Amino acid sequence: MNNYFEKFEKMRIAGKLAAQTLDMLTENIKEGISTDYIDKLGYEFIRDNGGHSAPLFYRGFNKSLCTSLNHVVCHGIPSKERILEEGDAINVDVTAIKDNHYGDTSRMFCIGKTSVKLNNLINVTYDSMMKAIQILKPGIKLGDIGYTIQSHVEENGFSVVRDFCGHGIGTTFHESPNILHYGKKNTGMELKPGMTFTIEPMINAGKFDIKVLNDGWTAVTKDKSLSAQFEHTVGITENGYEIFTESAKGYLKPPYL
Ligand code: MF3
Ligand code: CO
Ligand code: CO
């Protein structure tokens, strides 16, 4: 892939908008608000900053972002009825489109005091994503990403969800290759400069099995154990990587403030 400079310029802009949306939400997410209010804040922020929310009307999804609480693995649908309570952990997943390019990122948020186990799950999930990002460079293979995440997660007694994966991203939301969050070293496609994709491990405190609820979207752990996720959009450079969705405010993982 030659001359990806212009593509990376646009990925930076889209990624920055998605990350700024999460930064804004970090300062607003608190006990007593509904997940629909988070959706409204995200929708308005992205619109007011010259972008569009990718999830809105994507394959029939009718909200602007995903809100996944506690045992919800991913794709939780914002609702007026679900009010954030002390002890909740919520993943908010934002995907912004700007100048035809996509930036996709998610973080966990804790409401008030959360359990030691939940905090540990969140830390292990974040660290598994960052460890995988830190090995990125041309010549490594997709299996190395999965292996890095899976070994860190399993050493800590948690499990990697198999039914959802990271994905290529650029001028479309989801494209090849699939980025599995489990795998074997030195297997799969080799990374090349110019590739852009997400890493977004979903990690369960119990078993990795999930099921999708009747709404067609909400994925929950089958054993009702807690689940956590973080996501970054990244690009492969000549000698390493670039994270397009880094927080300008240093909001990496809870506690943020
Ligand atoms: N943002 C999710 C991802 O990381 C996809 C959400 S699709 C939606 O790929 F329709 F549920 F929003
Ligand atoms: Co994604
Ligand atoms: Co996402």
PDB file of C-alpha atoms and ligand atoms in Angstrom:
ATOM      1  CA  MET A   1       0.000   0.000   0.000  1.00  0.00           C
ATOM      2  CA  ASN A   2       1.828   3.093  -1.188  1.00  0.00           C
ATOM      3  CA  ASN A   3       1.257   6.664  -0.211  1.00  0.00           C
ATOM      4  CA  TYR A   4      -1.208   6.272   2.602  1.00  0.00           C
ATOM      5  CA  PHE A   5      -0.357   9.715   3.958  1.00  0.00           C
ATOM      6  CA  GLU A   6      -3.594  11.353   2.798  1.00  0.00           C
ATOM      7  CA  LYS A   7      -5.684   8.483   4.151  1.00  0.00           C
ATOM      8  CA  PHE A   8      -3.929   8.762   7.533  1.00  0.00           C
ATOM      9  CA  GLU A   9      -4.587  12.528   7.594  1.00  0.00           C
ATOM     10  CA  LYS A  10      -8.314  11.819   7.297  1.00  0.00           C
ATOM     11  CA  MET A  11      -8.230   8.922   9.771  1.00  0.00           C
ATOM     12  CA  ARG A  12      -6.619  11.311  12.282  1.00  0.00           C
ATOM     13  CA  ILE A  13      -9.472  13.782  11.869  1.00  0.00           C
ATOM     14  CA  ALA A  14     -12.236  11.174  12.190  1.00  0.00           C
ATOM     15  CA  GLY A  15     -10.441   9.430  15.060  1.00  0.00           C
ATOM     16  CA  LYS A  16      -9.922  12.703  16.899  1.00  0.00           C
ATOM     17  CA  LEU A  17     -13.643  13.537  16.684  1.00  0.00           C
ATOM     18  CA  ALA A  18     -14.607  10.117  18.082  1.00  0.00           C
ATOM     19  CA  ALA A  19     -12.086  10.467  20.926  1.00  0.00           C
ATOM     20  CA  GLN A  20     -13.220  14.034  21.701  1.00  0.00           C
ATOM     21  CA  THR A  21     -16.791  12.742  21.925  1.00  0.00           C
ATOM     22  CA  LEU A  22     -15.713  10.230  24.599  1.00  0.00           C
ATOM     23  CA  ASP A  23     -13.732  12.982  26.375  1.00  0.00           C
ATOM     24  CA  MET A  24     -16.870  15.138  26.463  1.00  0.00           C
ATOM     25  CA  LEU A  25     -18.943  12.191  27.733  1.00  0.00           C
ATOM     26  CA  THR A  26     -16.349  11.488  30.449  1.00  0.00           C
ATOM     27  CA  GLU A  27     -17.286  14.828  31.986  1.00  0.00           C
ATOM     28  CA  ASN A  28     -21.026  14.125  31.762  1.00  0.00           C
ATOM     29  CA  ILE A  29     -21.562  10.463  32.589  1.00  0.00           C
ATOM     30  CA  LYS A  30     -22.822  10.161  36.167  1.00  0.00           C
ATOM     31  CA  GLU A  31     -25.387   8.455  38.384  1.00  0.00           C
ATOM     32  CA  GLY A  32     -28.996   9.333  37.520  1.00  0.00           C
ATOM     33  CA  ILE A  33     -28.725  10.003  33.765  1.00  0.00           C
ATOM     34  CA  SER A  34     -30.241   7.657  31.179  1.00  0.00           C
ATOM     35  CA  THR A  35     -28.277   5.878  28.479  1.00  0.00           C
ATOM     36  CA  ASP A  36     -30.507   7.702  25.986  1.00  0.00           C
ATOM     37  CA  TYR A  37     -29.158  11.008  27.334  1.00  0.00           C
ATOM     38  CA  ILE A  38     -25.617   9.763  26.614  1.00  0.00           C
ATOM     39  CA  ASP A  39     -26.800   9.022  23.067  1.00  0.00           C
ATOM     40  CA  LYS A  40     -28.278  12.526  22.720  1.00  0.00           C
ATOM     41  CA  LEU A  41     -25.059  14.172  23.964  1.00  0.00           C
ATOM     42  CA  GLY A  42     -22.957  12.099  21.567  1.00  0.00           C
ATOM     43  CA  TYR A  43     -25.250  12.699  18.605  1.00  0.00           C
ATOM     44  CA  GLU A  44     -25.236  16.473  19.134  1.00  0.00           C
ATOM     45  CA  PHE A  45     -21.489  16.727  19.764  1.00  0.00           C
ATOM     46  CA  ILE A  46     -20.581  14.828  16.606  1.00  0.00           C
ATOM     47  CA  ARG A  47     -23.089  16.810  14.515  1.00  0.00           C
ATOM     48  CA  ASP A  48     -21.921  20.146  15.948  1.00  0.00           C
ATOM     49  CA  ASN A  49     -18.325  19.261  15.078  1.00  0.00           C
ATOM     50  CA  GLY A  50     -18.947  18.562  11.424  1.00  0.00           C
ATOM     51  CA  GLY A  51     -19.405  14.797  11.545  1.00  0.00           C
ATOM     52  CA  HIS A  52     -22.032  12.073  11.544  1.00  0.00           C
ATOM     53  CA  SER A  53     -22.624   9.136  13.875  1.00  0.00           C
ATOM     54  CA  ALA A  54     -21.974   5.921  11.971  1.00  0.00           C
ATOM     55  CA  PRO A  55     -24.252   3.638  14.041  1.00  0.00           C
ATOM     56  CA  LEU A  56     -27.412   5.718  13.327  1.00  0.00           C
ATOM     57  CA  PHE A  57     -29.434   3.701  10.788  1.00  0.00           C
ATOM     58  CA  TYR A  58     -26.576   1.216  10.391  1.00  0.00           C
ATOM     59  CA  ARG A  59     -28.276  -2.119   9.593  1.00  0.00           C
ATOM     60  CA  GLY A  60     -31.388  -0.956  11.418  1.00  0.00           C
ATOM     61  CA  PHE A  61     -29.648   0.310  14.564  1.00  0.00           C
ATOM     62  CA  ASN A  62     -31.612   3.405  15.571  1.00  0.00           C
ATOM     63  CA  LYS A  63     -29.278   5.187  17.996  1.00  0.00           C
ATOM     64  CA  SER A  64     -26.022   7.116  17.518  1.00  0.00           C
ATOM     65  CA  LEU A  65     -23.779   5.079  19.782  1.00  0.00           C
ATOM     66  CA  CYS A  66     -23.750   1.865  21.826  1.00  0.00           C
ATOM     67  CA  THR A  67     -24.140   1.745  25.621  1.00  0.00           C
ATOM     68  CA  SER A  68     -23.267  -1.653  27.109  1.00  0.00           C
ATOM     69  CA  LEU A  69     -23.771  -2.079  30.843  1.00  0.00           C
ATOM     70  CA  ASN A  70     -22.371  -4.710  33.209  1.00  0.00           C
ATOM     71  CA  HIS A  71     -23.103  -8.141  31.659  1.00  0.00           C
ATOM     72  CA  VAL A  72     -23.798  -6.601  28.235  1.00  0.00           C
ATOM     73  CA  VAL A  73     -20.836  -7.492  26.007  1.00  0.00           C
ATOM     74  CA  CYS A  74     -21.480  -4.980  23.197  1.00  0.00           C
ATOM     75  CA  HIS A  75     -24.109  -3.295  20.988  1.00  0.00           C
ATOM     76  CA  GLY A  76     -26.314  -2.193  23.908  1.00  0.00           C
ATOM     77  CA  ILE A  77     -29.069   0.145  22.685  1.00  0.00           C
ATOM     78  CA  PRO A  78     -29.456   3.463  24.548  1.00  0.00           C
ATOM     79  CA  SER A  79     -32.834   3.799  26.280  1.00  0.00           C
ATOM     80  CA  LYS A  80     -34.728   6.382  28.325  1.00  0.00           C
ATOM     81  CA  GLU A  81     -35.604   3.702  30.885  1.00  0.00           C
ATOM     82  CA  ARG A  82     -32.074   2.650  31.798  1.00  0.00           C
ATOM     83  CA  ILE A  83     -30.777   5.063  34.420  1.00  0.00           C
ATOM     84  CA  LEU A  84     -27.152   4.799  35.565  1.00  0.00           C
ATOM     85  CA  GLU A  85     -26.793   3.585  39.147  1.00  0.00           C
ATOM     86  CA  GLU A  86     -23.995   3.372  41.697  1.00  0.00           C
ATOM     87  CA  GLY A  87     -21.870   0.299  40.950  1.00  0.00           C
ATOM     88  CA  ASP A  88     -22.654   0.156  37.210  1.00  0.00           C
ATOM     89  CA  ALA A  89     -19.908  -0.140  34.628  1.00  0.00           C
ATOM     90  CA  ILE A  90     -20.756   1.018  31.131  1.00  0.00           C
ATOM     91  CA  ASN A  91     -18.946   0.836  27.813  1.00  0.00           C
ATOM     92  CA  VAL A  92     -19.735   3.673  25.423  1.00  0.00           C
ATOM     93  CA  ASP A  93     -18.756   2.940  21.807  1.00  0.00           C
ATOM     94  CA  VAL A  94     -18.598   5.944  19.467  1.00  0.00           C
ATOM     95  CA  THR A  95     -18.037   5.844  15.713  1.00  0.00           C
ATOM     96  CA  ALA A  96     -17.755   9.191  13.936  1.00  0.00           C
ATOM     97  CA  ILE A  97     -17.662   9.766  10.177  1.00  0.00           C
ATOM     98  CA  LYS A  98     -15.870  12.884   8.963  1.00  0.00           C
ATOM     99  CA  ASP A  99     -14.851  13.602   5.361  1.00  0.00           C
ATOM    100  CA  ASN A 100     -15.949  10.075   4.463  1.00  0.00           C
ATOM    101  CA  HIS A 101     -13.573   8.425   6.960  1.00  0.00           C
ATOM    102  CA  TYR A 102     -14.445   6.504  10.139  1.00  0.00           C
ATOM    103  CA  GLY A 103     -13.075   6.765  13.676  1.00  0.00           C
ATOM    104  CA  ASP A 104     -14.235   3.997  16.047  1.00  0.00           C
ATOM    105  CA  THR A 105     -13.414   3.957  19.769  1.00  0.00           C
ATOM    106  CA  SER A 106     -14.868   2.881  23.098  1.00  0.00           C
ATOM    107  CA  ARG A 107     -14.074   3.207  26.776  1.00  0.00           C
ATOM    108  CA  MET A 108     -15.453   1.930  30.078  1.00  0.00           C
ATOM    109  CA  PHE A 109     -16.991   4.259  32.667  1.00  0.00           C
ATOM    110  CA  CYS A 110     -17.660   3.428  36.322  1.00  0.00           C
ATOM    111  CA  ILE A 111     -20.594   4.910  38.217  1.00  0.00           C
ATOM    112  CA  GLY A 112     -19.624   5.690  41.797  1.00  0.00           C
ATOM    113  CA  LYS A 113     -17.884   2.887  43.612  1.00  0.00           C
ATOM    114  CA  THR A 114     -17.540  -0.360  41.629  1.00  0.00           C
ATOM    115  CA  SER A 115     -16.440  -3.772  42.904  1.00  0.00           C
ATOM    116  CA  VAL A 116     -12.788  -4.846  43.102  1.00  0.00           C
ATOM    117  CA  LYS A 117     -13.509  -7.637  40.605  1.00  0.00           C
ATOM    118  CA  LEU A 118     -15.048  -5.211  38.120  1.00  0.00           C
ATOM    119  CA  ASN A 119     -12.139  -2.791  38.458  1.00  0.00           C
ATOM    120  CA  ASN A 120      -9.719  -5.655  37.874  1.00  0.00           C
ATOM    121  CA  LEU A 121     -11.665  -6.800  34.789  1.00  0.00           C
ATOM    122  CA  ILE A 122     -11.578  -3.266  33.382  1.00  0.00           C
ATOM    123  CA  ASN A 123      -7.825  -2.918  33.999  1.00  0.00           C
ATOM    124  CA  VAL A 124      -7.020  -6.292  32.426  1.00  0.00           C
ATOM    125  CA  THR A 125      -9.177  -5.454  29.386  1.00  0.00           C
ATOM    126  CA  TYR A 126      -7.492  -2.085  28.889  1.00  0.00           C
ATOM    127  CA  ASP A 127      -4.022  -3.548  29.349  1.00  0.00           C
ATOM    128  CA  SER A 128      -4.747  -6.372  26.881  1.00  0.00           C
ATOM    129  CA  MET A 129      -5.678  -3.834  24.201  1.00  0.00           C
ATOM    130  CA  MET A 130      -2.622  -1.658  24.879  1.00  0.00           C
ATOM    131  CA  LYS A 131      -0.226  -4.615  24.946  1.00  0.00           C
ATOM    132  CA  ALA A 132      -1.534  -5.662  21.526  1.00  0.00           C
ATOM    133  CA  ILE A 133      -1.222  -2.116  20.159  1.00  0.00           C
ATOM    134  CA  GLN A 134       2.344  -1.813  21.418  1.00  0.00           C
ATOM    135  CA  ILE A 135       3.569  -4.783  19.336  1.00  0.00           C
ATOM    136  CA  LEU A 136       2.155  -3.382  16.073  1.00  0.00           C
ATOM    137  CA  LYS A 137       4.626  -2.921  13.199  1.00  0.00           C
ATOM    138  CA  PRO A 138       5.051  -4.192   9.646  1.00  0.00           C
ATOM    139  CA  GLY A 139       5.984  -7.874   9.514  1.00  0.00           C
ATOM    140  CA  ILE A 140       4.105  -9.086  12.582  1.00  0.00           C
ATOM    141  CA  LYS A 141       1.020 -11.194  11.932  1.00  0.00           C
ATOM    142  CA  LEU A 142      -2.634 -10.898  12.887  1.00  0.00           C
ATOM    143  CA  GLY A 143      -2.275 -13.981  15.122  1.00  0.00           C
ATOM    144  CA  ASP A 144       0.297 -12.094  17.202  1.00  0.00           C
ATOM    145  CA  ILE A 145      -2.377  -9.534  18.102  1.00  0.00           C
ATOM    146  CA  GLY A 146      -4.829 -12.233  19.201  1.00  0.00           C
ATOM    147  CA  TYR A 147      -2.161 -14.142  21.071  1.00  0.00           C
ATOM    148  CA  THR A 148      -1.047 -11.055  23.012  1.00  0.00           C
ATOM    149  CA  ILE A 149      -4.591 -10.254  24.128  1.00  0.00           C
ATOM    150  CA  GLN A 150      -5.618 -13.828  24.917  1.00  0.00           C
ATOM    151  CA  SER A 151      -2.534 -14.680  26.961  1.00  0.00           C
ATOM    152  CA  HIS A 152      -2.804 -11.568  29.151  1.00  0.00           C
ATOM    153  CA  VAL A 153      -6.544 -12.106  29.682  1.00  0.00           C
ATOM    154  CA  GLU A 154      -6.304 -15.817  30.490  1.00  0.00           C
ATOM    155  CA  GLU A 155      -3.330 -15.317  32.843  1.00  0.00           C
ATOM    156  CA  ASN A 156      -5.712 -13.141  34.837  1.00  0.00           C
ATOM    157  CA  GLY A 157      -8.516 -15.732  34.855  1.00  0.00           C
ATOM    158  CA  PHE A 158     -10.849 -13.990  32.387  1.00  0.00           C
ATOM    159  CA  SER A 159     -12.013 -15.020  28.910  1.00  0.00           C
ATOM    160  CA  VAL A 160     -11.952 -13.514  25.407  1.00  0.00           C
ATOM    161  CA  VAL A 161     -15.272 -13.247  23.534  1.00  0.00           C
ATOM    162  CA  ARG A 162     -15.076 -15.147  20.228  1.00  0.00           C
ATOM    163  CA  ASP A 163     -18.254 -13.969  18.463  1.00  0.00           C
ATOM    164  CA  PHE A 164     -17.138 -10.377  17.780  1.00  0.00           C
ATOM    165  CA  CYS A 165     -13.829  -9.049  16.535  1.00  0.00           C
ATOM    166  CA  GLY A 166     -11.982  -5.918  15.485  1.00  0.00           C
ATOM    167  CA  HIS A 167     -12.117  -4.947  11.840  1.00  0.00           C
ATOM    168  CA  GLY A 168     -10.504  -3.076   9.022  1.00  0.00           C
ATOM    169  CA  ILE A 169     -11.826   0.501   8.859  1.00  0.00           C
ATOM    170  CA  GLY A 170     -11.264   3.468   6.556  1.00  0.00           C
ATOM    171  CA  THR A 171     -13.852   4.812   4.154  1.00  0.00           C
ATOM    172  CA  THR A 172     -16.175   2.028   5.341  1.00  0.00           C
ATOM    173  CA  PHE A 173     -17.223   1.105   8.898  1.00  0.00           C
ATOM    174  CA  HIS A 174     -16.350  -2.597   8.792  1.00  0.00           C
ATOM    175  CA  GLU A 175     -13.999  -4.062   6.200  1.00  0.00           C
ATOM    176  CA  SER A 176     -11.436  -6.848   5.991  1.00  0.00           C
ATOM    177  CA  PRO A 177      -9.423  -8.067   7.722  1.00  0.00           C
ATOM    178  CA  ASN A 178     -11.161  -9.398  10.831  1.00  0.00           C
ATOM    179  CA  ILE A 179      -8.988  -8.745  13.876  1.00  0.00           C
ATOM    180  CA  LEU A 180      -9.498 -11.692  16.244  1.00  0.00           C
ATOM    181  CA  HIS A 181      -8.747 -11.085  19.910  1.00  0.00           C
ATOM    182  CA  TYR A 182      -7.490 -14.643  20.431  1.00  0.00           C
ATOM    183  CA  GLY A 183      -5.037 -16.675  18.393  1.00  0.00           C
ATOM    184  CA  LYS A 184      -1.649 -18.186  17.832  1.00  0.00           C
ATOM    185  CA  LYS A 185       1.696 -16.443  17.416  1.00  0.00           C
ATOM    186  CA  ASN A 186       3.091 -16.099  13.888  1.00  0.00           C
ATOM    187  CA  THR A 187      -0.162 -17.083  12.123  1.00  0.00           C
ATOM    188  CA  GLY A 188      -2.464 -15.183   9.761  1.00  0.00           C
ATOM    189  CA  MET A 189      -1.988 -12.165   7.528  1.00  0.00           C
ATOM    190  CA  GLU A 190       1.182 -10.108   7.796  1.00  0.00           C
ATOM    191  CA  LEU A 191       0.787  -6.425   8.710  1.00  0.00           C
ATOM    192  CA  LYS A 192       1.842  -3.843   6.095  1.00  0.00           C
ATOM    193  CA  PRO A 193       2.327  -0.062   6.297  1.00  0.00           C
ATOM    194  CA  GLY A 194      -0.906   1.777   5.512  1.00  0.00           C
ATOM    195  CA  MET A 195      -3.289  -0.787   7.045  1.00  0.00           C
ATOM    196  CA  THR A 196      -5.957   0.706   9.310  1.00  0.00           C
ATOM    197  CA  PHE A 197      -8.090  -1.352  11.688  1.00  0.00           C
ATOM    198  CA  THR A 198      -9.612  -1.511  15.154  1.00  0.00           C
ATOM    199  CA  ILE A 199      -8.577  -3.506  18.202  1.00  0.00           C
ATOM    200  CA  GLU A 200     -11.553  -3.886  20.545  1.00  0.00           C
ATOM    201  CA  PRO A 201     -11.313  -6.857  22.910  1.00  0.00           C
ATOM    202  CA  MET A 202     -14.492  -7.871  24.737  1.00  0.00           C
ATOM    203  CA  ILE A 203     -13.465  -9.667  27.933  1.00  0.00           C
ATOM    204  CA  ASN A 204     -15.761 -11.643  30.244  1.00  0.00           C
ATOM    205  CA  ALA A 205     -15.250 -12.331  33.932  1.00  0.00           C
ATOM    206  CA  GLY A 206     -16.816 -15.776  33.399  1.00  0.00           C
ATOM    207  CA  LYS A 207     -17.080 -17.927  30.264  1.00  0.00           C
ATOM    208  CA  PHE A 208     -16.684 -16.462  26.784  1.00  0.00           C
ATOM    209  CA  ASP A 209     -20.105 -17.565  25.485  1.00  0.00           C
ATOM    210  CA  ILE A 210     -22.570 -14.839  24.544  1.00  0.00           C
ATOM    211  CA  LYS A 211     -26.134 -14.595  23.297  1.00  0.00           C
ATOM    212  CA  VAL A 212     -27.950 -11.845  21.416  1.00  0.00           C
ATOM    213  CA  LEU A 213     -31.256 -10.646  22.879  1.00  0.00           C
ATOM    214  CA  ASN A 214     -34.540 -10.491  20.939  1.00  0.00           C
ATOM    215  CA  ASP A 215     -33.894  -6.861  19.969  1.00  0.00           C
ATOM    216  CA  GLY A 216     -31.379  -8.290  17.493  1.00  0.00           C
ATOM    217  CA  TRP A 217     -28.479  -6.254  18.873  1.00  0.00           C
ATOM    218  CA  THR A 218     -27.790  -6.478  22.609  1.00  0.00           C
ATOM    219  CA  ALA A 219     -25.103  -9.132  23.192  1.00  0.00           C
ATOM    220  CA  VAL A 220     -24.896 -10.428  26.776  1.00  0.00           C
ATOM    221  CA  THR A 221     -22.760 -13.013  28.540  1.00  0.00           C
ATOM    222  CA  LYS A 222     -24.556 -16.379  28.625  1.00  0.00           C
ATOM    223  CA  ASP A 223     -23.534 -16.973  32.253  1.00  0.00           C
ATOM    224  CA  LYS A 224     -24.520 -13.399  33.248  1.00  0.00           C
ATOM    225  CA  SER A 225     -20.932 -12.598  34.254  1.00  0.00           C
ATOM    226  CA  LEU A 226     -19.570  -9.081  33.852  1.00  0.00           C
ATOM    227  CA  SER A 227     -17.962  -7.984  30.592  1.00  0.00           C
ATOM    228  CA  ALA A 228     -15.666  -5.094  29.635  1.00  0.00           C
ATOM    229  CA  GLN A 229     -14.349  -3.588  26.390  1.00  0.00           C
ATOM    230  CA  PHE A 230     -12.070  -0.853  25.082  1.00  0.00           C
ATOM    231  CA  GLU A 231     -11.499   0.052  21.433  1.00  0.00           C
ATOM    232  CA  HIS A 232      -8.983   2.067  19.428  1.00  0.00           C
ATOM    233  CA  THR A 233      -8.633   2.699  15.704  1.00  0.00           C
ATOM    234  CA  VAL A 234      -4.979   2.328  14.662  1.00  0.00           C
ATOM    235  CA  GLY A 235      -2.798   2.547  11.550  1.00  0.00           C
ATOM    236  CA  ILE A 236       0.397   0.680  10.662  1.00  0.00           C
ATOM    237  CA  THR A 237       3.352   2.954   9.800  1.00  0.00           C
ATOM    238  CA  GLU A 238       6.786   2.186   8.304  1.00  0.00           C
ATOM    239  CA  ASN A 239       8.224   1.175  11.657  1.00  0.00           C
ATOM    240  CA  GLY A 240       5.343   0.947  14.093  1.00  0.00           C
ATOM    241  CA  TYR A 241       1.821   2.262  14.599  1.00  0.00           C
ATOM    242  CA  GLU A 242      -0.292   5.315  15.167  1.00  0.00           C
ATOM    243  CA  ILE A 243      -3.392   5.463  17.403  1.00  0.00           C
ATOM    244  CA  PHE A 244      -5.998   7.672  15.709  1.00  0.00           C
ATOM    245  CA  THR A 245      -8.412   7.702  18.660  1.00  0.00           C
ATOM    246  CA  GLU A 246      -6.158   8.691  21.566  1.00  0.00           C
ATOM    247  CA  SER A 247      -7.693  10.971  24.226  1.00  0.00           C
ATOM    248  CA  ALA A 248      -6.282  14.505  24.010  1.00  0.00           C
ATOM    249  CA  LYS A 249      -7.161  14.853  27.710  1.00  0.00           C
ATOM    250  CA  GLY A 250      -5.383  11.709  28.857  1.00  0.00           C
ATOM    251  CA  TYR A 251      -8.648   9.941  29.711  1.00  0.00           C
ATOM    252  CA  LEU A 252      -7.320   6.400  29.320  1.00  0.00           C
ATOM    253  CA  LYS A 253      -9.377   4.262  31.705  1.00  0.00           C
ATOM    254  CA  PRO A 254     -11.360   4.794  34.908  1.00  0.00           C
ATOM    255  CA  PRO A 255     -11.052   6.601  37.246  1.00  0.00           C
ATOM    256  CA  TYR A 256     -10.758   9.562  34.859  1.00  0.00           C
ATOM    257  CA  LEU A 257     -11.263  12.642  36.980  1.00  0.00           C
TER     258      LEU A 257
HETATM  259  N1  MF3 B   1     -18.868   0.441  17.043  1.00  0.00           N
HETATM  260  C1  MF3 B   1     -19.094  -0.974  16.892  1.00  0.00           C
HETATM  261  C2  MF3 B   1     -17.768  -1.555  16.466  1.00  0.00           C
HETATM  262  O1  MF3 B   1     -16.832  -1.381  17.175  1.00  0.00           O
HETATM  263  C3  MF3 B   1     -20.176  -1.306  15.920  1.00  0.00           C
HETATM  264  C4  MF3 B   1     -21.485  -0.847  16.348  1.00  0.00           C
HETATM  265  S1  MF3 B   1     -22.629  -1.244  15.156  1.00  0.00           S
HETATM  266  C5  MF3 B   1     -24.036  -0.622  15.796  1.00  0.00           C
HETATM  267  O2  MF3 B   1     -17.567  -2.107  15.435  1.00  0.00           O
HETATM  268  F1  MF3 B   1     -24.886  -0.594  14.847  1.00  0.00           F
HETATM  269  F2  MF3 B   1     -24.400  -1.342  16.828  1.00  0.00           F
HETATM  270  F3  MF3 B   1     -23.829   0.597  16.221  1.00  0.00           F
HETATM  271 CO    CO B   2     -15.188  -1.346  15.884  1.00  0.00          CO
HETATM  272 CO    CO B   3     -16.845   0.551  18.054  1.00  0.00          CO
END
